[in-house]
mmCIF file of N, CA and C in Angstrom:
data_model
loop_
_atom_site.group_PDB
_atom_site.id
_atom_site.type_symbol
_atom_site.label_atom_id
_atom_site.label_comp_id
_atom_site.label_asym_id
_atom_site.label_seq_id
_atom_site.Cartn_x
_atom_site.Cartn_y
_atom_site.Cartn_z
ATOM 1 N N THR E 15 -25.468 2.697 4.903
ATOM 2 C CA THR E 15 -25.303 1.796 3.021
ATOM 3 C C THR E 15 -23.554 2.252 2.648
ATOM 4 N N MET E 16 -23.059 0.539 2.253
ATOM 5 C CA MET E 16 -21.428 1.142 1.867
ATOM 6 C C MET E 16 -21.477 1.640 0.202
ATOM 7 N N ILE E 17 -20.631 2.226 0.723
ATOM 8 C CA ILE E 17 -20.265 3.362 -1.066
ATOM 9 C C ILE E 17 -19.916 1.478 -2.209
ATOM 10 N N SER E 18 -19.844 1.738 -3.244
ATOM 11 C CA SER E 18 -19.464 0.852 -4.475
ATOM 12 C C SER E 18 -18.966 1.015 -4.914
ATOM 13 N N TYR E 19 -17.999 1.378 -6.345
ATOM 14 C CA TYR E 19 -17.916 1.140 -7.764
ATOM 15 C C TYR E 19 -17.451 0.026 -8.330
ATOM 16 N N ARG E 20 -18.500 1.128 -9.464
ATOM 17 C CA ARG E 20 -18.143 -0.531 -10.646
ATOM 18 C C ARG E 20 -17.308 -0.280 -11.749
ATOM 19 N N MET E 21 -16.603 -0.708 -11.920
ATOM 20 C CA MET E 21 -14.854 -0.632 -12.477
ATOM 21 C C MET E 21 -15.061 -2.017 -13.395
ATOM 22 N N GLU E 22 -13.889 -1.167 -14.559
ATOM 23 C CA GLU E 22 -13.824 -2.406 -15.573
ATOM 24 C C GLU E 22 -12.030 -2.656 -15.242
ATOM 25 N N PRO E 23 -11.561 -3.920 -16.029
ATOM 26 C CA PRO E 23 -10.355 -4.519 -15.623
ATOM 27 C C PRO E 23 -9.614 -4.048 -16.667
ATOM 28 N N GLY E 24 -7.811 -2.756 -16.368
ATOM 29 C CA GLY E 24 -7.051 -2.592 -17.896
ATOM 30 C C GLY E 24 -5.699 -3.294 -17.943
ATOM 31 N N PRO E 25 -5.007 -2.849 -18.437
ATOM 32 C CA PRO E 25 -4.059 -3.255 -18.072
ATOM 33 C C PRO E 25 -2.836 -3.934 -16.532
ATOM 34 N N ILE E 26 -2.865 -4.852 -17.488
ATOM 35 C CA ILE E 26 -0.926 -5.483 -15.862
ATOM 36 C C ILE E 26 -0.694 -4.659 -16.097
ATOM 37 N N HIS E 27 0.385 -4.274 -15.411
ATOM 38 C CA HIS E 27 1.952 -4.467 -15.304
ATOM 39 C C HIS E 27 2.459 -5.327 -13.463
ATOM 40 N N ILE E 28 3.390 -5.941 -14.406
ATOM 41 C CA ILE E 28 3.979 -6.125 -14.246
ATOM 42 C C ILE E 28 5.111 -5.602 -13.849
ATOM 43 N N VAL E 29 7.039 -5.820 -12.901
ATOM 44 C CA VAL E 29 7.111 -4.657 -12.360
ATOM 45 C C VAL E 29 7.694 -5.294 -11.490
ATOM 46 N N ARG E 30 9.332 -4.922 -11.940
ATOM 47 C CA ARG E 30 10.071 -5.325 -10.385
ATOM 48 C C ARG E 30 10.672 -4.340 -10.119
ATOM 49 N N LEU E 31 10.882 -3.777 -8.772
ATOM 50 C CA LEU E 31 11.835 -2.967 -8.237
ATOM 51 C C LEU E 31 12.958 -3.910 -8.067
ATOM 52 N N ASN E 32 14.113 -2.496 -7.977
ATOM 53 C CA ASN E 32 15.451 -2.778 -8.318
ATOM 54 C C ASN E 32 15.696 -2.540 -6.059
ATOM 55 N N THR E 33 17.364 -3.350 -5.858
ATOM 56 C CA THR E 33 17.471 -3.288 -4.641
ATOM 57 C C THR E 33 17.756 -1.564 -4.349
ATOM 58 N N GLY E 34 17.030 -2.362 -2.957
ATOM 59 C CA GLY E 34 17.328 -0.928 -2.596
ATOM 60 C C GLY E 34 16.418 0.397 -2.494
ATOM 61 N N GLU E 35 16.225 0.321 -3.430
ATOM 62 C CA GLU E 35 14.476 1.005 -3.437
ATOM 63 C C GLU E 35 13.494 1.152 -2.064
ATOM 64 N N ASP E 36 13.609 2.407 -1.303
ATOM 65 C CA ASP E 36 12.413 2.521 -0.625
ATOM 66 C C ASP E 36 10.904 2.031 -1.006
ATOM 67 N N LEU E 37 10.545 0.994 -1.186
ATOM 68 C CA LEU E 37 9.183 -0.361 -1.262
ATOM 69 C C LEU E 37 7.884 1.230 -1.748
ATOM 70 N N LEU E 38 7.131 1.712 -1.035
ATOM 71 C CA LEU E 38 6.231 2.485 -1.021
ATOM 72 C C LEU E 38 7.065 4.136 -2.266
ATOM 73 N N GLU E 39 7.768 3.830 -2.069
ATOM 74 C CA GLU E 39 8.321 5.594 -2.778
ATOM 75 C C GLU E 39 8.225 5.460 -3.895
ATOM 76 N N ALA E 40 9.128 3.779 -4.619
ATOM 77 C CA ALA E 40 9.180 3.236 -5.681
ATOM 78 C C ALA E 40 7.608 3.112 -5.990
ATOM 79 N N ILE E 41 6.446 2.619 -5.567
ATOM 80 C CA ILE E 41 5.378 1.649 -6.414
ATOM 81 C C ILE E 41 4.223 2.935 -6.417
ATOM 82 N N THR E 42 4.529 4.328 -5.248
ATOM 83 C CA THR E 42 4.010 5.521 -6.563
ATOM 84 C C THR E 42 4.481 5.765 -7.416
ATOM 85 N N GLU E 43 6.191 6.105 -7.341
ATOM 86 C CA GLU E 43 6.076 6.987 -8.484
ATOM 87 C C GLU E 43 6.453 6.522 -10.275
ATOM 88 N N TYR E 44 5.823 4.427 -9.979
ATOM 89 C CA TYR E 44 5.445 3.823 -11.146
ATOM 90 C C TYR E 44 4.237 4.606 -11.061
ATOM 91 N N ALA E 45 3.407 4.396 -10.412
ATOM 92 C CA ALA E 45 1.744 4.695 -10.236
ATOM 93 C C ALA E 45 1.585 6.334 -11.410
ATOM 94 N N THR E 46 1.930 7.131 -10.366
ATOM 95 C CA THR E 46 2.701 9.209 -10.980
ATOM 96 C C THR E 46 3.409 8.802 -12.606
ATOM 97 N N SER E 47 4.366 7.769 -12.254
ATOM 98 C CA SER E 47 4.757 8.244 -14.323
ATOM 99 C C SER E 47 4.172 7.254 -15.231
ATOM 100 N N SER E 48 3.318 6.202 -14.361
ATOM 101 C CA SER E 48 2.679 5.500 -16.128
ATOM 102 C C SER E 48 1.585 6.127 -15.982
ATOM 103 N N GLY E 49 0.441 7.034 -15.057
ATOM 104 C CA GLY E 49 -0.496 7.810 -15.434
ATOM 105 C C GLY E 49 -1.513 7.053 -14.946
ATOM 106 N N ILE E 50 -1.022 5.787 -13.543
ATOM 107 C CA ILE E 50 -2.801 5.377 -12.940
ATOM 108 C C ILE E 50 -2.396 6.525 -11.936
ATOM 109 N N SER E 51 -4.083 6.525 -11.686
ATOM 110 C CA SER E 51 -5.124 6.692 -10.684
ATOM 111 C C SER E 51 -5.585 6.258 -9.671
ATOM 112 N N THR E 52 -6.004 4.402 -10.725
ATOM 113 C CA THR E 52 -6.982 3.330 -9.547
ATOM 114 C C THR E 52 -6.262 2.237 -9.714
ATOM 115 N N ALA E 53 -5.701 1.745 -9.773
ATOM 116 C CA ALA E 53 -5.244 -0.240 -9.586
ATOM 117 C C ALA E 53 -5.737 -0.479 -8.302
ATOM 118 N N TRP E 54 -5.257 -2.142 -8.913
ATOM 119 C CA TRP E 54 -5.589 -3.220 -7.440
ATOM 120 C C TRP E 54 -4.065 -3.615 -7.334
ATOM 121 N N LEU E 55 -3.131 -4.230 -6.397
ATOM 122 C CA LEU E 55 -2.021 -4.395 -6.599
ATOM 123 C C LEU E 55 -1.990 -5.291 -5.633
ATOM 124 N N SER E 56 -0.149 -6.019 -6.522
ATOM 125 C CA SER E 56 -0.024 -7.877 -4.790
ATOM 126 C C SER E 56 0.981 -7.855 -4.996
ATOM 127 N N TYR E 57 2.138 -7.971 -4.127
ATOM 128 C CA TYR E 57 2.860 -7.903 -4.563
ATOM 129 C C TYR E 57 3.804 -9.170 -3.824
ATOM 130 N N LEU E 58 5.154 -9.905 -3.888
ATOM 131 C CA LEU E 58 5.877 -10.581 -3.285
ATOM 132 C C LEU E 58 7.243 -10.212 -3.507
ATOM 133 N N GLY E 59 8.435 -10.830 -2.004
ATOM 134 C CA GLY E 59 9.883 -10.927 -2.780
ATOM 135 C C GLY E 59 10.391 -10.704 -0.422
ATOM 136 N N ALA E 60 10.929 -9.802 -1.342
ATOM 137 C CA ALA E 60 12.500 -9.749 0.093
ATOM 138 C C ALA E 60 12.533 -8.327 0.548
ATOM 139 N N VAL E 61 12.876 -8.298 1.174
ATOM 140 C CA VAL E 61 13.106 -6.829 1.603
ATOM 141 C C VAL E 61 14.610 -6.831 2.938
ATOM 142 N N SER E 62 15.010 -6.047 2.760
ATOM 143 C CA SER E 62 17.037 -5.890 4.221
ATOM 144 C C SER E 62 15.639 -5.013 5.489
ATOM 145 N N ARG E 63 14.812 -4.377 5.153
ATOM 146 C CA ARG E 63 14.046 -3.306 6.072
ATOM 147 C C ARG E 63 13.363 -3.573 6.053
ATOM 148 N N ALA E 64 11.790 -3.727 7.326
ATOM 149 C CA ALA E 64 10.572 -2.999 7.269
ATOM 150 C C ALA E 64 10.158 -1.801 7.683
ATOM 151 N N SER E 65 8.998 -0.801 6.764
ATOM 152 C CA SER E 65 8.657 0.280 8.216
ATOM 153 C C SER E 65 7.589 0.128 8.425
ATOM 154 N N LEU E 66 6.697 -0.063 9.593
ATOM 155 C CA LEU E 66 5.537 -0.558 9.797
ATOM 156 C C LEU E 66 4.765 0.675 10.203
ATOM 157 N N ARG E 67 3.058 1.345 9.802
ATOM 158 C CA ARG E 67 2.412 1.383 11.413
ATOM 159 C C ARG E 67 1.750 0.952 11.045
ATOM 160 N N TYR E 68 0.895 1.361 12.280
ATOM 161 C CA TYR E 68 0.232 0.324 12.794
ATOM 162 C C TYR E 68 -1.509 1.944 13.085
ATOM 163 N N TYR E 69 -2.341 1.707 12.801
ATOM 164 C CA TYR E 69 -3.975 2.470 13.103
ATOM 165 C C TYR E 69 -4.414 2.051 14.400
ATOM 166 N N ASP E 70 -4.340 3.223 15.161
ATOM 167 C CA ASP E 70 -5.215 3.365 17.101
ATOM 168 C C ASP E 70 -5.949 3.857 16.699
ATOM 169 N N GLN E 71 -6.933 2.633 16.287
ATOM 170 C CA GLN E 71 -8.984 3.344 15.684
ATOM 171 C C GLN E 71 -9.513 4.121 17.372
ATOM 172 N N ASP E 72 -8.738 3.838 18.601
ATOM 173 C CA ASP E 72 -9.425 4.550 19.222
ATOM 174 C C ASP E 72 -8.409 5.895 19.773
ATOM 175 N N GLU E 73 -7.605 6.221 19.674
ATOM 176 C CA GLU E 73 -6.584 7.206 19.096
ATOM 177 C C GLU E 73 -6.435 7.696 17.655
ATOM 178 N N ARG E 74 -7.127 7.426 16.702
ATOM 179 C CA ARG E 74 -7.164 7.895 15.250
ATOM 180 C C ARG E 74 -5.797 8.859 15.260
ATOM 181 N N VAL E 75 -4.817 7.289 15.632
ATOM 182 C CA VAL E 75 -3.438 8.128 15.159
ATOM 183 C C VAL E 75 -2.977 6.829 14.684
ATOM 184 N N TYR E 76 -1.733 6.639 13.697
ATOM 185 C CA TYR E 76 -0.962 5.924 13.294
ATOM 186 C C TYR E 76 0.089 5.345 14.824
ATOM 187 N N ARG E 77 1.073 4.652 15.089
ATOM 188 C CA ARG E 77 1.806 4.299 15.601
ATOM 189 C C ARG E 77 2.561 3.351 14.929
ATOM 190 N N ASP E 78 4.296 4.061 14.481
ATOM 191 C CA ASP E 78 5.356 3.599 13.758
ATOM 192 C C ASP E 78 6.081 2.806 14.240
ATOM 193 N N PHE E 79 6.524 1.778 13.756
ATOM 194 C CA PHE E 79 7.380 0.911 14.434
ATOM 195 C C PHE E 79 8.062 0.571 12.975
ATOM 196 N N GLU E 80 9.944 -0.087 13.184
ATOM 197 C CA GLU E 80 9.965 -0.836 12.351
ATOM 198 C C GLU E 80 10.914 -1.677 13.096
ATOM 199 N N ILE E 81 11.659 -3.004 11.669
ATOM 200 C CA ILE E 81 11.959 -4.494 11.985
ATOM 201 C C ILE E 81 13.659 -4.099 10.873
ATOM 202 N N ASP E 82 14.215 -3.702 11.543
ATOM 203 C CA ASP E 82 15.511 -3.922 10.721
ATOM 204 C C ASP E 82 16.682 -5.274 10.541
ATOM 205 N N GLN E 83 15.831 -5.938 9.567
ATOM 206 C CA GLN E 83 16.696 -6.880 10.059
ATOM 207 C C GLN E 83 15.785 -7.394 8.021
ATOM 208 N N HIS E 84 16.809 -8.813 7.592
ATOM 209 C CA HIS E 84 16.592 -9.188 6.304
ATOM 210 C C HIS E 84 14.480 -10.080 6.457
ATOM 211 N N LEU E 85 14.194 -9.797 5.683
ATOM 212 C CA LEU E 85 12.894 -10.337 6.396
ATOM 213 C C LEU E 85 11.804 -10.603 4.857
ATOM 214 N N GLU E 86 11.274 -11.649 4.449
ATOM 215 C CA GLU E 86 10.493 -12.154 3.119
ATOM 216 C C GLU E 86 9.474 -11.846 3.200
ATOM 217 N N VAL E 87 9.295 -11.368 1.742
ATOM 218 C CA VAL E 87 7.450 -10.386 1.254
ATOM 219 C C VAL E 87 6.698 -11.811 2.130
ATOM 220 N N LEU E 88 5.754 -11.953 2.600
ATOM 221 C CA LEU E 88 4.654 -13.632 2.378
ATOM 222 C C LEU E 88 3.478 -12.524 1.925
ATOM 223 N N SER E 89 3.037 -11.444 2.126
ATOM 224 C CA SER E 89 2.443 -11.215 1.129
ATOM 225 C C SER E 89 2.422 -9.242 1.093
ATOM 226 N N GLY E 90 2.578 -9.112 -0.243
ATOM 227 C CA GLY E 90 1.318 -7.831 -0.282
ATOM 228 C C GLY E 90 0.404 -7.023 -0.864
ATOM 229 N N VAL E 91 -0.743 -6.784 -0.600
ATOM 230 C CA VAL E 91 -1.514 -6.107 -1.091
ATOM 231 C C VAL E 91 -1.528 -4.178 -0.817
ATOM 232 N N GLY E 92 -2.884 -3.797 -1.853
ATOM 233 C CA GLY E 92 -2.936 -2.750 -2.016
ATOM 234 C C GLY E 92 -3.672 -2.110 -2.578
ATOM 235 N N ASN E 93 -3.674 -0.987 -2.856
ATOM 236 C CA ASN E 93 -4.589 0.334 -3.901
ATOM 237 C C ASN E 93 -3.597 1.719 -4.175
ATOM 238 N N VAL E 94 -4.140 2.093 -5.248
ATOM 239 C CA VAL E 94 -3.854 2.619 -5.851
ATOM 240 C C VAL E 94 -5.296 3.856 -6.205
ATOM 241 N N SER E 95 -5.537 5.450 -5.186
ATOM 242 C CA SER E 95 -6.599 6.329 -5.025
ATOM 243 C C SER E 95 -5.563 7.288 -6.352
ATOM 244 N N LEU E 96 -6.757 8.425 -5.997
ATOM 245 C CA LEU E 96 -6.471 9.307 -6.343
ATOM 246 C C LEU E 96 -6.140 10.006 -3.868
ATOM 247 N N LEU E 97 -5.593 11.664 -3.943
ATOM 248 C CA LEU E 97 -5.432 11.535 -2.592
ATOM 249 C C LEU E 97 -4.725 13.131 -3.201
ATOM 250 N N ASP E 98 -6.073 13.846 -2.949
ATOM 251 C CA ASP E 98 -5.568 15.812 -3.475
ATOM 252 C C ASP E 98 -4.912 15.652 -5.192
ATOM 253 N N GLY E 99 -5.473 15.051 -5.930
ATOM 254 C CA GLY E 99 -5.317 14.372 -6.959
ATOM 255 C C GLY E 99 -4.474 13.821 -7.725
ATOM 256 N N THR E 100 -3.254 13.379 -6.947
ATOM 257 C CA THR E 100 -2.623 12.927 -7.256
ATOM 258 C C THR E 100 -2.525 10.740 -6.545
ATOM 259 N N PRO E 101 -1.721 10.614 -7.382
ATOM 260 C CA PRO E 101 -1.489 8.525 -7.040
ATOM 261 C C PRO E 101 -1.495 8.851 -5.575
ATOM 262 N N PHE E 102 -1.838 7.854 -4.905
ATOM 263 C CA PHE E 102 -1.628 7.503 -3.121
ATOM 264 C C PHE E 102 -1.588 6.048 -3.262
ATOM 265 N N VAL E 103 -0.465 5.798 -2.697
ATOM 266 C CA VAL E 103 -0.554 4.052 -2.838
ATOM 267 C C VAL E 103 -1.202 3.672 -1.147
ATOM 268 N N HIS E 104 -1.839 2.910 -1.040
ATOM 269 C CA HIS E 104 -2.424 2.776 0.109
ATOM 270 C C HIS E 104 -2.589 1.119 0.878
ATOM 271 N N THR E 105 -0.735 -0.083 1.400
ATOM 272 C CA THR E 105 -0.551 -1.248 1.267
ATOM 273 C C THR E 105 -0.351 -1.630 2.890
ATOM 274 N N HIS E 106 -0.864 -2.691 2.398
ATOM 275 C CA HIS E 106 -0.843 -3.977 3.567
ATOM 276 C C HIS E 106 0.476 -4.631 3.539
ATOM 277 N N ALA E 107 0.779 -5.359 4.014
ATOM 278 C CA ALA E 107 1.925 -5.948 3.910
ATOM 279 C C ALA E 107 2.262 -7.399 5.287
ATOM 280 N N ALA E 108 2.878 -8.566 5.113
ATOM 281 C CA ALA E 108 3.114 -9.417 5.592
ATOM 282 C C ALA E 108 4.367 -9.712 6.140
ATOM 283 N N PHE E 109 5.227 -10.209 7.377
ATOM 284 C CA PHE E 109 6.695 -10.443 6.475
ATOM 285 C C PHE E 109 7.272 -11.389 7.608
ATOM 286 N N ALA E 110 8.904 -11.887 7.620
ATOM 287 C CA ALA E 110 8.667 -12.922 8.278
ATOM 288 C C ALA E 110 10.390 -13.093 8.212
ATOM 289 N N ASP E 111 11.549 -14.172 8.921
ATOM 290 C CA ASP E 111 12.432 -12.992 9.784
ATOM 291 C C ASP E 111 12.359 -14.771 9.394
ATOM 292 N N ASP E 112 13.577 -15.001 9.502
ATOM 293 C CA ASP E 112 14.684 -16.447 9.469
ATOM 294 C C ASP E 112 14.474 -18.215 10.113
ATOM 295 N N ALA E 113 13.370 -17.376 11.180
ATOM 296 C CA ALA E 113 12.959 -18.640 11.994
ATOM 297 C C ALA E 113 11.182 -18.197 11.515
ATOM 298 N N GLY E 114 10.286 -18.202 10.943
ATOM 299 C CA GLY E 114 9.381 -17.909 10.356
ATOM 300 C C GLY E 114 8.082 -17.175 10.644
ATOM 301 N N HIS E 115 8.750 -16.890 12.075
ATOM 302 C CA HIS E 115 8.198 -15.593 12.369
ATOM 303 C C HIS E 115 7.672 -14.428 12.165
ATOM 304 N N ALA E 116 6.100 -13.607 11.989
ATOM 305 C CA ALA E 116 5.419 -13.026 11.302
ATOM 306 C C ALA E 116 5.254 -11.919 11.704
ATOM 307 N N PHE E 117 5.422 -10.494 11.014
ATOM 308 C CA PHE E 117 4.953 -9.672 10.761
ATOM 309 C C PHE E 117 4.522 -8.570 9.934
ATOM 310 N N GLY E 118 3.504 -8.187 10.389
ATOM 311 C CA GLY E 118 2.736 -7.279 8.858
ATOM 312 C C GLY E 118 2.056 -5.646 9.513
ATOM 313 N N GLY E 119 1.630 -5.414 8.405
ATOM 314 C CA GLY E 119 0.690 -3.190 9.616
ATOM 315 C C GLY E 119 0.779 -3.016 8.026
ATOM 316 N N HIS E 120 0.656 -1.954 8.075
ATOM 317 C CA HIS E 120 0.429 -0.849 6.875
ATOM 318 C C HIS E 120 2.134 -0.068 6.351
ATOM 319 N N LEU E 121 2.623 -0.431 5.224
ATOM 320 C CA LEU E 121 3.177 -0.433 4.870
ATOM 321 C C LEU E 121 3.840 1.232 4.635
ATOM 322 N N ASN E 122 5.330 1.502 5.331
ATOM 323 C CA ASN E 122 5.255 3.205 5.737
ATOM 324 C C ASN E 122 6.497 3.206 4.589
ATOM 325 N N THR E 123 7.206 4.639 3.888
ATOM 326 C CA THR E 123 8.369 4.657 3.791
ATOM 327 C C THR E 123 9.573 4.111 4.438
ATOM 328 N N GLY E 124 10.449 3.517 4.099
ATOM 329 C CA GLY E 124 11.614 3.487 4.756
ATOM 330 C C GLY E 124 12.179 1.751 5.466
ATOM 331 N N THR E 125 10.480 1.217 3.858
ATOM 332 C CA THR E 125 10.757 -0.737 3.684
ATOM 333 C C THR E 125 11.513 -0.405 2.448
ATOM 334 N N THR E 126 12.314 -0.824 3.103
ATOM 335 C CA THR E 126 14.096 -1.100 1.336
ATOM 336 C C THR E 126 14.200 -2.445 0.992
ATOM 337 N N VAL E 127 14.052 -2.271 -0.561
ATOM 338 C CA VAL E 127 13.904 -3.745 -0.512
ATOM 339 C C VAL E 127 14.962 -3.761 -0.753
ATOM 340 N N TRP E 128 14.489 -5.718 -1.249
ATOM 341 C CA TRP E 128 16.527 -6.391 -1.804
ATOM 342 C C TRP E 128 15.801 -7.469 -3.508
ATOM 343 N N ALA E 129 14.944 -7.835 -3.241
ATOM 344 C CA ALA E 129 14.265 -8.406 -4.319
ATOM 345 C C ALA E 129 12.245 -8.134 -4.040
ATOM 346 N N LEU E 130 11.619 -7.588 -4.995
ATOM 347 C CA LEU E 130 10.443 -8.100 -5.355
ATOM 348 C C LEU E 130 9.782 -7.449 -6.021
ATOM 349 N N GLU E 131 9.217 -7.989 -6.422
ATOM 350 C CA GLU E 131 7.313 -7.670 -8.032
ATOM 351 C C GLU E 131 6.552 -8.278 -7.728
ATOM 352 N N ILE E 132 6.280 -6.783 -8.671
ATOM 353 C CA ILE E 132 4.180 -6.302 -8.732
ATOM 354 C C ILE E 132 3.591 -6.982 -9.636
ATOM 355 N N HIS E 133 2.840 -7.534 -9.338
ATOM 356 C CA HIS E 133 1.536 -7.614 -10.478
ATOM 357 C C HIS E 133 0.274 -6.946 -9.628
ATOM 358 N N MET E 134 -0.126 -4.507 -10.730
ATOM 359 C CA MET E 134 -0.886 -4.310 -10.492
ATOM 360 C C MET E 134 -1.353 -4.186 -11.577
ATOM 361 N N GLN E 135 -2.591 -4.354 -11.422
ATOM 362 C CA GLN E 135 -4.025 -4.372 -12.660
ATOM 363 C C GLN E 135 -5.120 -2.818 -12.788
ATOM 364 N N GLU E 136 -3.684 -2.029 -13.268
ATOM 365 C CA GLU E 136 -5.391 -0.760 -13.929
ATOM 366 C C GLU E 136 -6.889 -1.114 -13.331
ATOM 367 N N LEU E 137 -7.417 -0.303 -13.000
ATOM 368 C CA LEU E 137 -9.339 -0.568 -12.846
ATOM 369 C C LEU E 137 -9.700 0.742 -13.842
ATOM 370 N N LEU E 138 -10.401 1.149 -14.625
ATOM 371 C CA LEU E 138 -10.893 1.996 -15.519
ATOM 372 C C LEU E 138 -12.212 2.127 -15.115
ATOM 373 N N GLY E 139 -12.949 3.546 -15.132
ATOM 374 C CA GLY E 139 -14.201 4.165 -14.933
ATOM 375 C C GLY E 139 -13.141 5.581 -14.527
ATOM 376 N N ASP E 140 -14.868 6.170 -14.066
ATOM 377 C CA ASP E 140 -14.254 7.177 -12.461
ATOM 378 C C ASP E 140 -12.908 6.802 -11.771
ATOM 379 N N PRO E 141 -11.674 7.532 -11.238
ATOM 380 C CA PRO E 141 -10.624 7.408 -10.602
ATOM 381 C C PRO E 141 -11.697 7.652 -9.586
ATOM 382 N N LEU E 142 -10.805 6.592 -8.066
ATOM 383 C CA LEU E 142 -11.385 6.567 -7.194
ATOM 384 C C LEU E 142 -10.250 7.819 -6.628
ATOM 385 N N THR E 143 -11.638 8.256 -5.538
ATOM 386 C CA THR E 143 -10.952 9.707 -4.899
ATOM 387 C C THR E 143 -11.062 8.853 -3.496
ATOM 388 N N ARG E 144 -10.032 9.770 -2.258
ATOM 389 C CA ARG E 144 -10.213 9.304 -1.338
ATOM 390 C C ARG E 144 -10.349 10.678 -0.615
ATOM 391 N N LEU E 145 -11.264 10.936 0.457
ATOM 392 C CA LEU E 145 -11.547 12.267 1.344
ATOM 393 C C LEU E 145 -11.549 11.723 1.925
ATOM 394 N N PRO E 146 -11.877 13.150 3.327
ATOM 395 C CA PRO E 146 -12.417 12.465 4.852
ATOM 396 C C PRO E 146 -13.435 11.557 5.259
ATOM 397 N N ASP E 147 -12.814 11.188 6.161
ATOM 398 C CA ASP E 147 -14.265 10.113 6.478
ATOM 399 C C ASP E 147 -14.389 10.830 8.057
ATOM 400 N N ASP E 148 -15.413 11.188 8.385
ATOM 401 C CA ASP E 148 -15.373 12.126 10.004
ATOM 402 C C ASP E 148 -15.486 10.331 10.669
ATOM 403 N N CYS E 149 -16.154 9.702 10.713
ATOM 404 C CA CYS E 149 -16.393 7.747 11.751
ATOM 405 C C CYS E 149 -14.975 7.206 11.895
ATOM 406 N N THR E 150 -13.946 7.586 11.094
ATOM 407 C CA THR E 150 -12.280 6.743 11.106
ATOM 408 C C THR E 150 -11.004 7.444 11.136
ATOM 409 N N SER E 151 -11.530 9.173 10.880
ATOM 410 C CA SER E 151 -11.022 10.101 10.842
ATOM 411 C C SER E 151 -9.474 9.740 9.779
ATOM 412 N N LEU E 152 -9.834 8.987 9.007
ATOM 413 C CA LEU E 152 -8.747 8.685 7.111
ATOM 414 C C LEU E 152 -9.639 8.719 6.880
ATOM 415 N N SER E 153 -8.598 8.964 5.631
ATOM 416 C CA SER E 153 -9.440 9.599 4.462
ATOM 417 C C SER E 153 -9.106 8.413 3.503
ATOM 418 N N LEU E 154 -10.468 7.756 3.272
ATOM 419 C CA LEU E 154 -10.940 6.444 2.792
ATOM 420 C C LEU E 154 -11.917 6.761 1.546
ATOM 421 N N TRP E 155 -12.584 5.664 0.036
ATOM 422 C CA TRP E 155 -13.227 6.557 -0.861
ATOM 423 C C TRP E 155 -14.089 7.291 -0.630
ATOM 424 N N GLY E 156 -14.530 8.204 -1.063
ATOM 425 C CA GLY E 156 -15.668 8.560 -1.525
ATOM 426 C C GLY E 156 -15.712 9.534 -0.288
ATOM 427 N N GLY E 157 -15.342 9.123 1.253
ATOM 428 C CA GLY E 157 -15.765 9.522 2.428
ATOM 429 C C GLY E 157 -16.499 9.780 3.116
ATOM 430 N N THR E 158 -17.030 10.467 3.554
ATOM 431 C CA THR E 158 -17.689 9.499 4.586
ATOM 432 C C THR E 158 -19.231 10.255 3.929
ATOM 433 N N LEU E 159 -20.708 9.453 4.213
ATOM 434 C CA LEU E 159 -21.521 9.007 3.599
ATOM 435 C C LEU E 159 -22.623 9.607 4.233
#
């Protein structure tokens, strides 16, 4: 059985990050300082370096990799929920190099903003909480059924 929640739309936050900021840390700091416990977000812009992760489903570990060059952010999407009582940002992004080759993955700390604009929609209701999920070994909304 799937896990589902009914949420109501809340305020929309439009945020521009500064050149040199860490993308994941800046989104997390904004959500924390703004008291946002549950939200959906999207973003676009450019980074001077990307740090990404890939979750190995067989070994159940993240594999980190970096792209140390200037990239366009084709699309970034993610959410905010609570993990251990604090806002946790889960986001994936697709990037392109100067030849249009695309790269993507789970965003990691170490991605450096060059120019970035975010649309964050708060979701109102009981905050979504991440709990351990035995099937995937990840922290997911509602944990194991």
